[in-house]
mmCIF file of N, CA and C in Angstrom:
data_model
loop_
_atom_site.group_PDB
_atom_site.id
_atom_site.type_symbol
_atom_site.label_atom_id
_atom_site.label_comp_id
_atom_site.label_asym_id
_atom_site.label_seq_id
_atom_site.Cartn_x
_atom_site.Cartn_y
_atom_site.Cartn_z
ATOM 1 N N UNK B 1 33.384 19.384 27.718
ATOM 2 C CA UNK B 1 31.996 19.776 27.522
ATOM 3 C C UNK B 1 31.468 19.271 26.167
ATOM 4 N N UNK B 2 32.329 19.371 25.115
ATOM 5 C CA UNK B 2 31.921 18.896 23.797
ATOM 6 C C UNK B 2 31.667 17.393 23.814
ATOM 7 N N UNK B 3 32.473 16.693 24.570
ATOM 8 C CA UNK B 3 32.301 15.248 24.673
ATOM 9 C C UNK B 3 30.953 14.911 25.304
ATOM 10 N N UNK B 4 30.575 15.636 26.327
ATOM 11 C CA UNK B 4 29.300 15.409 27.004
ATOM 12 C C UNK B 4 28.137 15.664 26.047
ATOM 13 N N UNK B 5 28.203 16.747 25.291
ATOM 14 C CA UNK B 5 27.148 17.074 24.331
ATOM 15 C C UNK B 5 27.068 15.983 23.260
ATOM 16 N N UNK B 6 28.211 15.516 22.791
ATOM 17 C CA UNK B 6 28.247 14.459 21.777
ATOM 18 C C UNK B 6 27.633 13.167 22.300
ATOM 19 N N UNK B 7 27.948 12.816 23.525
ATOM 20 C CA UNK B 7 27.407 11.598 24.132
ATOM 21 C C UNK B 7 25.892 11.711 24.294
ATOM 22 N N UNK B 8 25.420 12.858 24.752
ATOM 23 C CA UNK B 8 23.983 13.073 24.933
ATOM 24 C C UNK B 8 23.269 12.990 23.579
ATOM 25 N N UNK B 9 23.827 13.625 22.551
ATOM 26 C CA UNK B 9 23.229 13.585 21.215
ATOM 27 C C UNK B 9 23.180 12.150 20.675
ATOM 28 N N UNK B 10 24.246 11.404 20.909
ATOM 29 C CA UNK B 10 24.301 10.014 20.461
ATOM 30 C C UNK B 10 23.166 9.204 21.084
ATOM 31 N N UNK B 11 22.975 9.354 22.379
ATOM 32 C CA UNK B 11 21.927 8.590 23.058
ATOM 33 C C UNK B 11 20.527 9.048 22.649
ATOM 34 N N UNK B 12 20.364 10.331 22.362
ATOM 35 C CA UNK B 12 19.070 10.810 21.883
ATOM 36 C C UNK B 12 18.746 10.211 20.513
ATOM 37 N N UNK B 13 19.735 10.178 19.621
ATOM 38 C CA UNK B 13 19.528 9.575 18.307
ATOM 39 C C UNK B 13 19.257 8.080 18.417
ATOM 40 N N UNK B 14 19.990 7.429 19.283
ATOM 41 C CA UNK B 14 19.796 6.002 19.502
ATOM 42 C C UNK B 14 18.390 5.732 20.027
ATOM 43 N N UNK B 15 17.925 6.570 20.932
ATOM 44 C CA UNK B 15 16.582 6.439 21.494
ATOM 45 C C UNK B 15 15.515 6.648 20.417
ATOM 46 N N UNK B 16 15.719 7.629 19.527
ATOM 47 C CA UNK B 16 14.755 7.868 18.446
ATOM 48 C C UNK B 16 14.655 6.656 17.537
ATOM 49 N N UNK B 17 15.802 6.048 17.196
ATOM 50 C CA UNK B 17 15.798 4.871 16.341
ATOM 51 C C UNK B 17 15.070 3.725 17.033
ATOM 52 N N UNK B 18 15.351 3.522 18.299
ATOM 53 C CA UNK B 18 14.711 2.442 19.051
ATOM 54 C C UNK B 18 13.210 2.682 19.162
ATOM 55 N N UNK B 19 12.807 3.948 19.338
ATOM 56 C CA UNK B 19 11.392 4.282 19.441
ATOM 57 C C UNK B 19 10.673 3.979 18.130
ATOM 58 N N UNK B 20 11.278 4.366 17.000
ATOM 59 C CA UNK B 20 10.665 4.097 15.696
ATOM 60 C C UNK B 20 10.555 2.594 15.454
ATOM 61 N N UNK B 21 11.595 1.860 15.817
ATOM 62 C CA UNK B 21 11.585 0.415 15.624
ATOM 63 C C UNK B 21 10.493 -0.234 16.486
ATOM 64 N N UNK B 22 10.356 0.227 17.708
ATOM 65 C CA UNK B 22 9.310 -0.285 18.599
ATOM 66 C C UNK B 22 7.929 0.061 18.052
ATOM 67 N N UNK B 23 7.769 1.290 17.566
ATOM 68 C CA UNK B 23 6.494 1.713 16.988
ATOM 69 C C UNK B 23 6.127 0.828 15.798
ATOM 70 N N UNK B 24 7.099 0.571 14.942
ATOM 71 C CA UNK B 24 6.857 -0.272 13.766
ATOM 72 C C UNK B 24 6.442 -1.674 14.199
ATOM 73 N N UNK B 25 7.209 -2.276 15.073
ATOM 74 C CA UNK B 25 6.927 -3.657 15.490
ATOM 75 C C UNK B 25 5.587 -3.761 16.229
ATOM 76 N N UNK B 26 5.331 -2.837 17.145
ATOM 77 C CA UNK B 26 4.069 -2.866 17.892
ATOM 78 C C UNK B 26 2.870 -2.638 16.974
ATOM 79 N N UNK B 27 3.008 -1.683 16.054
ATOM 80 C CA UNK B 27 1.904 -1.383 15.140
ATOM 81 C C UNK B 27 1.631 -2.555 14.205
ATOM 82 N N UNK B 28 2.696 -3.163 13.685
ATOM 83 C CA UNK B 28 2.526 -4.330 12.804
ATOM 84 C C UNK B 28 1.907 -5.501 13.566
ATOM 85 N N UNK B 29 2.313 -5.673 14.815
ATOM 86 C CA UNK B 29 1.772 -6.773 15.626
ATOM 87 C C UNK B 29 0.270 -6.594 15.834
ATOM 88 N N UNK B 30 -0.133 -5.376 16.195
ATOM 89 C CA UNK B 30 -1.549 -5.097 16.424
ATOM 90 C C UNK B 30 -2.348 -5.250 15.134
ATOM 91 N N UNK B 31 -1.815 -4.702 14.043
ATOM 92 C CA UNK B 31 -2.520 -4.774 12.759
ATOM 93 C C UNK B 31 -2.648 -6.215 12.278
ATOM 94 N N UNK B 32 -1.585 -7.001 12.416
ATOM 95 C CA UNK B 32 -1.613 -8.404 11.977
ATOM 96 C C UNK B 32 -2.581 -9.228 12.821
ATOM 97 N N UNK B 33 -2.723 -8.876 14.086
ATOM 98 C CA UNK B 33 -3.661 -9.588 14.955
ATOM 99 C C UNK B 33 -5.109 -9.308 14.546
ATOM 100 N N UNK B 34 -5.351 -8.126 13.991
ATOM 101 C CA UNK B 34 -6.703 -7.747 13.594
ATOM 102 C C UNK B 34 -7.057 -8.164 12.167
ATOM 103 N N UNK B 35 -6.036 -8.373 11.328
ATOM 104 C CA UNK B 35 -6.280 -8.713 9.926
ATOM 105 C C UNK B 35 -5.466 -9.940 9.541
ATOM 106 N N UNK B 36 -6.125 -11.077 9.329
ATOM 107 C CA UNK B 36 -5.394 -12.311 9.023
ATOM 108 C C UNK B 36 -4.640 -12.266 7.692
ATOM 109 N N UNK B 37 -4.973 -11.321 6.825
ATOM 110 C CA UNK B 37 -4.272 -11.201 5.547
ATOM 111 C C UNK B 37 -2.942 -10.467 5.676
ATOM 112 N N UNK B 38 -2.770 -9.746 6.763
ATOM 113 C CA UNK B 38 -1.547 -8.968 6.960
ATOM 114 C C UNK B 38 -0.490 -9.839 7.623
ATOM 115 N N UNK B 39 0.649 -9.959 6.969
ATOM 116 C CA UNK B 39 1.745 -10.775 7.488
ATOM 117 C C UNK B 39 2.668 -9.895 8.322
ATOM 118 N N UNK B 40 2.804 -10.239 9.594
ATOM 119 C CA UNK B 40 3.607 -9.456 10.532
ATOM 120 C C UNK B 40 5.030 -9.252 10.029
ATOM 121 N N UNK B 41 5.699 -10.326 9.641
ATOM 122 C CA UNK B 41 7.097 -10.221 9.208
ATOM 123 C C UNK B 41 7.242 -9.313 7.994
ATOM 124 N N UNK B 42 6.320 -9.429 7.050
ATOM 125 C CA UNK B 42 6.377 -8.578 5.867
ATOM 126 C C UNK B 42 6.160 -7.119 6.251
ATOM 127 N N UNK B 43 5.210 -6.871 7.129
ATOM 128 C CA UNK B 43 4.912 -5.514 7.595
ATOM 129 C C UNK B 43 6.159 -4.878 8.207
ATOM 130 N N UNK B 44 6.778 -5.588 9.139
ATOM 131 C CA UNK B 44 7.969 -5.062 9.820
ATOM 132 C C UNK B 44 9.093 -4.836 8.822
ATOM 133 N N UNK B 45 9.337 -5.825 7.985
ATOM 134 C CA UNK B 45 10.446 -5.727 7.031
ATOM 135 C C UNK B 45 10.257 -4.555 6.070
ATOM 136 N N UNK B 46 9.061 -4.405 5.527
ATOM 137 C CA UNK B 46 8.851 -3.337 4.552
ATOM 138 C C UNK B 46 8.938 -1.960 5.202
ATOM 139 N N UNK B 47 8.466 -1.824 6.429
ATOM 140 C CA UNK B 47 8.538 -0.525 7.101
ATOM 141 C C UNK B 47 9.948 -0.210 7.584
ATOM 142 N N UNK B 48 10.664 -1.222 8.055
ATOM 143 C CA UNK B 48 12.026 -0.975 8.527
ATOM 144 C C UNK B 48 12.974 -0.652 7.377
ATOM 145 N N UNK B 49 12.616 -1.033 6.156
ATOM 146 C CA UNK B 49 13.444 -0.707 4.992
ATOM 147 C C UNK B 49 13.128 0.673 4.427
ATOM 148 N N UNK B 50 12.043 1.271 4.877
ATOM 149 C CA UNK B 50 11.598 2.559 4.351
ATOM 150 C C UNK B 50 12.110 3.699 5.226
ATOM 151 N N UNK B 51 12.901 4.618 4.674
ATOM 152 C CA UNK B 51 13.453 5.714 5.480
ATOM 153 C C UNK B 51 12.384 6.568 6.161
ATOM 154 N N UNK B 52 11.264 6.820 5.479
ATOM 155 C CA UNK B 52 10.207 7.637 6.068
ATOM 156 C C UNK B 52 9.576 6.930 7.269
ATOM 157 N N UNK B 53 9.416 5.627 7.187
ATOM 158 C CA UNK B 53 8.849 4.863 8.305
ATOM 159 C C UNK B 53 9.786 4.862 9.502
ATOM 160 N N UNK B 54 11.084 4.770 9.215
ATOM 161 C CA UNK B 54 12.068 4.708 10.302
ATOM 162 C C UNK B 54 12.132 5.997 11.105
ATOM 163 N N UNK B 55 11.637 7.095 10.544
ATOM 164 C CA UNK B 55 11.652 8.362 11.282
ATOM 165 C C UNK B 55 10.287 8.697 11.881
ATOM 166 N N UNK B 56 9.299 7.849 11.651
ATOM 167 C CA UNK B 56 7.959 8.096 12.195
ATOM 168 C C UNK B 56 7.974 7.969 13.714
ATOM 169 N N UNK B 57 7.265 8.871 14.355
ATOM 170 C CA UNK B 57 7.184 8.847 15.823
ATOM 171 C C UNK B 57 5.768 8.573 16.313
ATOM 172 N N UNK B 58 4.816 8.541 15.371
ATOM 173 C CA UNK B 58 3.419 8.281 15.729
ATOM 174 C C UNK B 58 2.815 7.301 14.726
ATOM 175 N N UNK B 59 1.686 6.749 15.087
ATOM 176 C CA UNK B 59 0.969 5.865 14.175
ATOM 177 C C UNK B 59 0.552 6.629 12.918
ATOM 178 N N UNK B 60 0.173 7.892 13.062
ATOM 179 C CA UNK B 60 -0.178 8.715 11.899
ATOM 180 C C UNK B 60 1.000 8.848 10.948
ATOM 181 N N UNK B 61 2.188 8.976 11.506
ATOM 182 C CA UNK B 61 3.393 9.036 10.683
ATOM 183 C C UNK B 61 3.608 7.745 9.919
ATOM 184 N N UNK B 62 3.313 6.623 10.560
ATOM 185 C CA UNK B 62 3.424 5.323 9.882
ATOM 186 C C UNK B 62 2.365 5.171 8.790
ATOM 187 N N UNK B 63 1.179 5.717 9.030
ATOM 188 C CA UNK B 63 0.124 5.668 8.014
ATOM 189 C C UNK B 63 0.600 6.400 6.760
ATOM 190 N N UNK B 64 1.133 7.589 6.944
ATOM 191 C CA UNK B 64 1.616 8.371 5.809
ATOM 192 C C UNK B 64 2.753 7.647 5.093
ATOM 193 N N UNK B 65 3.707 7.158 5.851
ATOM 194 C CA UNK B 65 4.859 6.470 5.261
ATOM 195 C C UNK B 65 4.435 5.207 4.520
ATOM 196 N N UNK B 66 3.565 4.412 5.125
ATOM 197 C CA UNK B 66 3.155 3.157 4.486
ATOM 198 C C UNK B 66 2.255 3.411 3.279
ATOM 199 N N UNK B 67 1.487 4.494 3.308
ATOM 200 C CA UNK B 67 0.677 4.864 2.146
ATOM 201 C C UNK B 67 1.581 5.258 0.985
ATOM 202 N N UNK B 68 2.599 6.055 1.271
ATOM 203 C CA UNK B 68 3.562 6.428 0.231
ATOM 204 C C UNK B 68 4.276 5.196 -0.309
ATOM 205 N N UNK B 69 4.603 4.278 0.576
ATOM 206 C CA UNK B 69 5.270 3.039 0.192
ATOM 207 C C UNK B 69 4.370 2.216 -0.740
ATOM 208 N N UNK B 70 3.098 2.096 -0.390
ATOM 209 C CA UNK B 70 2.146 1.339 -1.215
ATOM 210 C C UNK B 70 1.934 2.024 -2.565
ATOM 211 N N UNK B 71 1.852 3.353 -2.553
ATOM 212 C CA UNK B 71 1.675 4.092 -3.807
ATOM 213 C C UNK B 71 2.870 3.886 -4.730
ATOM 214 N N UNK B 72 4.062 3.890 -4.176
ATOM 215 C CA UNK B 72 5.267 3.649 -4.981
ATOM 216 C C UNK B 72 5.231 2.262 -5.609
ATOM 217 N N UNK B 73 4.794 1.284 -4.833
ATOM 218 C CA UNK B 73 4.707 -0.087 -5.349
ATOM 219 C C UNK B 73 3.655 -0.178 -6.447
ATOM 220 N N UNK B 74 2.529 0.506 -6.267
ATOM 221 C CA UNK B 74 1.470 0.495 -7.280
ATOM 222 C C UNK B 74 1.979 1.099 -8.590
ATOM 223 N N UNK B 75 2.746 2.169 -8.493
ATOM 224 C CA UNK B 75 3.320 2.801 -9.682
ATOM 225 C C UNK B 75 4.295 1.843 -10.359
ATOM 226 N N UNK B 76 5.068 1.119 -9.555
ATOM 227 C CA UNK B 76 6.009 0.141 -10.090
ATOM 228 C C UNK B 76 5.275 -0.967 -10.843
ATOM 229 N N UNK B 77 4.219 -1.489 -10.251
ATOM 230 C CA UNK B 77 3.432 -2.555 -10.884
ATOM 231 C C UNK B 77 2.790 -2.036 -12.167
ATOM 232 N N UNK B 78 2.299 -0.812 -12.120
ATOM 233 C CA UNK B 78 1.698 -0.201 -13.309
ATOM 234 C C UNK B 78 2.709 -0.167 -14.450
ATOM 235 N N UNK B 79 3.945 0.193 -14.147
ATOM 236 C CA UNK B 79 4.992 0.227 -15.166
ATOM 237 C C UNK B 79 5.255 -1.141 -15.772
ATOM 238 N N UNK B 80 5.263 -2.155 -14.928
ATOM 239 C CA UNK B 80 5.476 -3.526 -15.418
ATOM 240 C C UNK B 80 4.339 -3.939 -16.351
ATOM 241 N N UNK B 81 3.110 -3.665 -15.947
ATOM 242 C CA UNK B 81 1.945 -4.018 -16.767
ATOM 243 C C UNK B 81 1.977 -3.260 -18.092
ATOM 244 N N UNK B 82 2.325 -1.972 -18.043
ATOM 245 C CA UNK B 82 2.409 -1.187 -19.279
ATOM 246 C C UNK B 82 3.453 -1.769 -20.230
ATOM 247 N N UNK B 83 4.576 -2.215 -19.689
ATOM 248 C CA UNK B 83 5.623 -2.828 -20.517
ATOM 249 C C UNK B 83 5.125 -4.120 -21.149
ATOM 250 N N UNK B 84 4.446 -4.938 -20.371
ATOM 251 C CA UNK B 84 3.897 -6.196 -20.899
ATOM 252 C C UNK B 84 2.902 -5.905 -22.025
ATOM 253 N N UNK B 85 2.022 -4.934 -21.800
ATOM 254 C CA UNK B 85 1.022 -4.605 -22.816
ATOM 255 C C UNK B 85 1.672 -4.006 -24.062
ATOM 256 N N UNK B 86 2.653 -3.152 -23.862
ATOM 257 C CA UNK B 86 3.345 -2.507 -24.984
ATOM 258 C C UNK B 86 4.069 -3.539 -25.849
ATOM 259 N N UNK B 87 4.725 -4.481 -25.204
ATOM 260 C CA UNK B 87 5.488 -5.498 -25.927
ATOM 261 C C UNK B 87 4.637 -6.692 -26.345
ATOM 262 N N UNK B 88 3.375 -6.663 -25.935
ATOM 263 C CA UNK B 88 2.466 -7.781 -26.196
ATOM 264 C C UNK B 88 3.105 -9.096 -25.765
ATOM 265 N N UNK B 89 3.737 -9.028 -24.617
ATOM 266 C CA UNK B 89 4.469 -10.167 -24.059
ATOM 267 C C UNK B 89 3.638 -10.767 -22.929
ATOM 268 N N UNK B 90 2.512 -11.334 -23.284
ATOM 269 C CA UNK B 90 1.606 -11.875 -22.286
ATOM 270 C C UNK B 90 2.157 -13.171 -21.716
ATOM 271 N N UNK B 91 1.933 -13.400 -20.447
ATOM 272 C CA UNK B 91 2.398 -14.660 -19.852
ATOM 273 C C UNK B 91 1.740 -15.855 -20.532
ATOM 274 N N UNK B 92 2.464 -16.987 -20.618
ATOM 275 C CA UNK B 92 1.870 -18.175 -21.235
ATOM 276 C C UNK B 92 0.614 -18.615 -20.480
ATOM 277 N N UNK B 93 -0.347 -19.097 -21.231
ATOM 278 C CA UNK B 93 -1.559 -19.605 -20.603
ATOM 279 C C UNK B 93 -2.585 -18.531 -20.305
ATOM 280 N N UNK B 94 -2.340 -17.295 -20.780
ATOM 281 C CA UNK B 94 -3.308 -16.226 -20.542
ATOM 282 C C UNK B 94 -4.600 -16.594 -21.255
ATOM 283 N N UNK B 95 -5.694 -16.492 -20.546
ATOM 284 C CA UNK B 95 -6.972 -16.855 -21.136
ATOM 285 C C UNK B 95 -8.050 -15.904 -20.658
ATOM 286 N N UNK B 96 -9.140 -15.913 -21.354
ATOM 287 C CA UNK B 96 -10.228 -14.991 -21.061
ATOM 288 C C UNK B 96 -10.802 -15.196 -19.665
ATOM 289 N N UNK B 97 -10.930 -16.431 -19.238
ATOM 290 C CA UNK B 97 -11.505 -16.696 -17.912
ATOM 291 C C UNK B 97 -10.637 -16.081 -16.822
ATOM 292 N N UNK B 98 -9.331 -16.194 -16.979
ATOM 293 C CA UNK B 98 -8.407 -15.619 -16.003
ATOM 294 C C UNK B 98 -8.527 -14.097 -15.987
ATOM 295 N N UNK B 99 -8.590 -13.508 -17.176
ATOM 296 C CA UNK B 99 -8.738 -12.055 -17.265
ATOM 297 C C UNK B 99 -10.038 -11.624 -16.606
ATOM 298 N N UNK B 100 -11.087 -12.392 -16.831
ATOM 299 C CA UNK B 100 -12.388 -12.081 -16.257
ATOM 300 C C UNK B 100 -12.337 -12.093 -14.732
ATOM 301 N N UNK B 101 -11.666 -13.073 -14.162
ATOM 302 C CA UNK B 101 -11.552 -13.180 -12.701
ATOM 303 C C UNK B 101 -10.815 -11.968 -12.137
ATOM 304 N N UNK B 102 -9.692 -11.621 -12.761
ATOM 305 C CA UNK B 102 -8.892 -10.504 -12.258
ATOM 306 C C UNK B 102 -9.607 -9.167 -12.428
ATOM 307 N N UNK B 103 -10.257 -8.987 -13.558
ATOM 308 C CA UNK B 103 -10.997 -7.746 -13.770
ATOM 309 C C UNK B 103 -12.175 -7.644 -12.802
ATOM 310 N N UNK B 104 -12.846 -8.755 -12.553
ATOM 311 C CA UNK B 104 -13.960 -8.748 -11.592
ATOM 312 C C UNK B 104 -13.476 -8.371 -10.200
ATOM 313 N N UNK B 105 -12.316 -8.895 -9.822
ATOM 314 C CA UNK B 105 -11.750 -8.557 -8.509
ATOM 315 C C UNK B 105 -11.378 -7.082 -8.454
ATOM 316 N N UNK B 106 -10.795 -6.577 -9.531
ATOM 317 C CA UNK B 106 -10.398 -5.167 -9.571
ATOM 318 C C UNK B 106 -11.616 -4.251 -9.518
ATOM 319 N N UNK B 107 -12.731 -4.718 -10.046
ATOM 320 C CA UNK B 107 -13.949 -3.917 -10.083
ATOM 321 C C UNK B 107 -14.442 -3.552 -8.683
ATOM 322 N N UNK B 108 -14.137 -4.381 -7.699
ATOM 323 C CA UNK B 108 -14.570 -4.125 -6.323
ATOM 324 C C UNK B 108 -13.780 -3.009 -5.643
ATOM 325 N N UNK B 109 -12.580 -2.752 -6.110
ATOM 326 C CA UNK B 109 -11.686 -1.848 -5.387
ATOM 327 C C UNK B 109 -12.171 -0.404 -5.271
ATOM 328 N N UNK B 110 -12.686 0.221 -6.337
ATOM 329 C CA UNK B 110 -13.156 1.596 -6.160
ATOM 330 C C UNK B 110 -14.260 1.719 -5.106
ATOM 331 N N UNK B 111 -15.195 0.765 -5.099
ATOM 332 C CA UNK B 111 -16.272 0.842 -4.103
ATOM 333 C C UNK B 111 -15.752 0.523 -2.708
ATOM 334 N N UNK B 112 -14.754 -0.352 -2.610
ATOM 335 C CA UNK B 112 -14.143 -0.640 -1.313
ATOM 336 C C UNK B 112 -13.505 0.622 -0.746
ATOM 337 N N UNK B 113 -12.855 1.374 -1.605
ATOM 338 C CA UNK B 113 -12.242 2.636 -1.192
ATOM 339 C C UNK B 113 -13.315 3.601 -0.676
ATOM 340 N N UNK B 114 -14.378 3.748 -1.430
ATOM 341 C CA UNK B 114 -15.461 4.646 -1.024
ATOM 342 C C UNK B 114 -16.103 4.184 0.282
ATOM 343 N N UNK B 115 -16.290 2.880 0.436
ATOM 344 C CA UNK B 115 -16.866 2.336 1.668
ATOM 345 C C UNK B 115 -16.009 2.669 2.881
ATOM 346 N N UNK B 116 -14.699 2.669 2.704
ATOM 347 C CA UNK B 116 -13.793 3.006 3.803
ATOM 348 C C UNK B 116 -14.038 4.412 4.324
ATOM 349 N N UNK B 117 -14.286 5.341 3.417
ATOM 350 C CA UNK B 117 -14.579 6.709 3.839
ATOM 351 C C UNK B 117 -15.948 6.786 4.508
ATOM 352 N N UNK B 118 -16.933 6.074 3.954
ATOM 353 C CA UNK B 118 -18.279 6.092 4.528
ATOM 354 C C UNK B 118 -18.288 5.527 5.943
ATOM 355 N N UNK B 119 -17.510 4.466 6.175
ATOM 356 C CA UNK B 119 -17.441 3.866 7.511
ATOM 357 C C UNK B 119 -16.917 4.853 8.542
ATOM 358 N N UNK B 120 -16.072 5.763 8.107
ATOM 359 C CA UNK B 120 -15.498 6.773 9.009
ATOM 360 C C UNK B 120 -16.316 8.063 8.995
ATOM 361 N N UNK B 121 -17.468 8.025 8.324
ATOM 362 C CA UNK B 121 -18.334 9.195 8.190
ATOM 363 C C UNK B 121 -17.555 10.375 7.620
ATOM 364 N N UNK B 122 -16.736 10.074 6.616
ATOM 365 C CA UNK B 122 -15.924 11.101 5.971
ATOM 366 C C UNK B 122 -16.293 11.179 4.493
ATOM 367 N N UNK B 123 -15.957 12.298 3.900
ATOM 368 C CA UNK B 123 -16.201 12.492 2.478
ATOM 369 C C UNK B 123 -14.943 12.088 1.721
ATOM 370 N N UNK B 124 -15.111 11.217 0.760
ATOM 371 C CA UNK B 124 -13.977 10.752 -0.034
ATOM 372 C C UNK B 124 -13.503 11.864 -0.967
ATOM 373 N N UNK B 125 -12.201 12.126 -0.985
ATOM 374 C CA UNK B 125 -11.676 13.133 -1.911
ATOM 375 C C UNK B 125 -11.476 12.576 -3.326
ATOM 376 N N UNK B 126 -11.736 11.279 -3.510
ATOM 377 C CA UNK B 126 -11.480 10.646 -4.811
ATOM 378 C C UNK B 126 -12.718 9.943 -5.379
ATOM 379 N N UNK B 127 -13.900 10.405 -5.017
ATOM 380 C CA UNK B 127 -15.133 9.779 -5.502
ATOM 381 C C UNK B 127 -15.202 9.809 -7.023
ATOM 382 N N UNK B 128 -14.949 10.954 -7.614
ATOM 383 C CA UNK B 128 -15.009 11.061 -9.072
ATOM 384 C C UNK B 128 -14.001 10.125 -9.732
ATOM 385 N N UNK B 129 -12.777 10.093 -9.209
ATOM 386 C CA UNK B 129 -11.739 9.221 -9.759
ATOM 387 C C UNK B 129 -12.127 7.752 -9.614
ATOM 388 N N UNK B 130 -12.737 7.397 -8.478
ATOM 389 C CA UNK B 130 -13.178 6.015 -8.272
ATOM 390 C C UNK B 130 -14.296 5.638 -9.242
ATOM 391 N N UNK B 131 -15.203 6.579 -9.501
ATOM 392 C CA UNK B 131 -16.278 6.314 -10.463
ATOM 393 C C UNK B 131 -15.710 6.102 -11.866
ATOM 394 N N UNK B 132 -14.730 6.921 -12.231
ATOM 395 C CA UNK B 132 -14.086 6.776 -13.543
ATOM 396 C C UNK B 132 -13.336 5.450 -13.617
ATOM 397 N N UNK B 133 -12.593 5.127 -12.556
ATOM 398 C CA UNK B 133 -11.853 3.865 -12.525
ATOM 399 C C UNK B 133 -12.802 2.678 -12.653
ATOM 400 N N UNK B 134 -13.930 2.731 -11.957
ATOM 401 C CA UNK B 134 -14.927 1.661 -12.035
ATOM 402 C C UNK B 134 -15.356 1.442 -13.486
ATOM 403 N N UNK B 135 -15.674 2.538 -14.171
ATOM 404 C CA UNK B 135 -16.102 2.437 -15.565
ATOM 405 C C UNK B 135 -14.980 1.912 -16.463
ATOM 406 N N UNK B 136 -13.752 2.356 -16.205
ATOM 407 C CA UNK B 136 -12.617 1.917 -17.028
ATOM 408 C C UNK B 136 -12.329 0.428 -16.837
ATOM 409 N N UNK B 137 -12.575 -0.095 -15.650
ATOM 410 C CA UNK B 137 -12.409 -1.535 -15.414
ATOM 411 C C UNK B 137 -13.576 -2.304 -16.025
ATOM 412 N N UNK B 138 -14.752 -1.710 -15.969
ATOM 413 C CA UNK B 138 -15.952 -2.360 -16.490
ATOM 414 C C UNK B 138 -15.873 -2.594 -18.002
ATOM 415 N N UNK B 139 -15.212 -1.696 -18.724
ATOM 416 C CA UNK B 139 -15.119 -1.829 -20.188
ATOM 417 C C UNK B 139 -14.428 -3.131 -20.593
ATOM 418 N N UNK B 140 -13.166 -3.383 -20.151
ATOM 419 C CA UNK B 140 -12.547 -4.649 -20.572
ATOM 420 C C UNK B 140 -13.245 -5.875 -19.990
ATOM 421 N N UNK B 141 -13.869 -5.722 -18.818
ATOM 422 C CA UNK B 141 -14.616 -6.847 -18.252
ATOM 423 C C UNK B 141 -15.782 -7.208 -19.172
ATOM 424 N N UNK B 142 -16.502 -6.194 -19.628
ATOM 425 C CA UNK B 142 -17.620 -6.440 -20.547
ATOM 426 C C UNK B 142 -17.122 -7.053 -21.853
ATOM 427 N N UNK B 143 -15.978 -6.567 -22.334
ATOM 428 C CA UNK B 143 -15.427 -7.101 -23.582
ATOM 429 C C UNK B 143 -15.019 -8.566 -23.431
ATOM 430 N N UNK B 144 -14.396 -8.922 -22.300
ATOM 431 C CA UNK B 144 -13.996 -10.328 -22.124
ATOM 432 C C UNK B 144 -15.216 -11.224 -22.013
ATOM 433 N N UNK B 145 -16.303 -10.702 -21.471
ATOM 434 C CA UNK B 145 -17.535 -11.494 -21.391
ATOM 435 C C UNK B 145 -18.165 -11.706 -22.767
ATOM 436 N N UNK B 146 -17.807 -10.856 -23.734
ATOM 437 C CA UNK B 146 -18.338 -10.976 -25.090
ATOM 438 C C UNK B 146 -17.541 -11.973 -25.935
ATOM 439 N N UNK B 147 -16.357 -12.364 -25.477
ATOM 440 C CA UNK B 147 -15.510 -13.278 -26.266
ATOM 441 C C UNK B 147 -16.004 -14.709 -26.195
#
């Protein structure tokens, strides 16, 4: 009897893993087909390496897992930038025009975030933070334009 229960449990676990893998691959395929910037292979690889994604059983579960994954990466990048700024170890060839381009691109992000909520007829929980971020990006952009 114990053997039967063990075999059944094994197949249930195997089925859950296969279901999560199918969900990841199908979701990445659909998303990549709709957005030319999204690379299917990267999507699958990053989600299959994430323990939270591997246990997701719904698209909502993948949204949560991939959001956490992106937030972790953003924190990692922030740490790298802080280290560069702290050590004043700027990459060779850093110039004002390049900084201006990157800051201008970053300036669009808070409003892009807000637009996403508006498109869904939802209220953004981070409007104040986005407004502050916009202003904080605008300061160095204005300064680089003064150089």
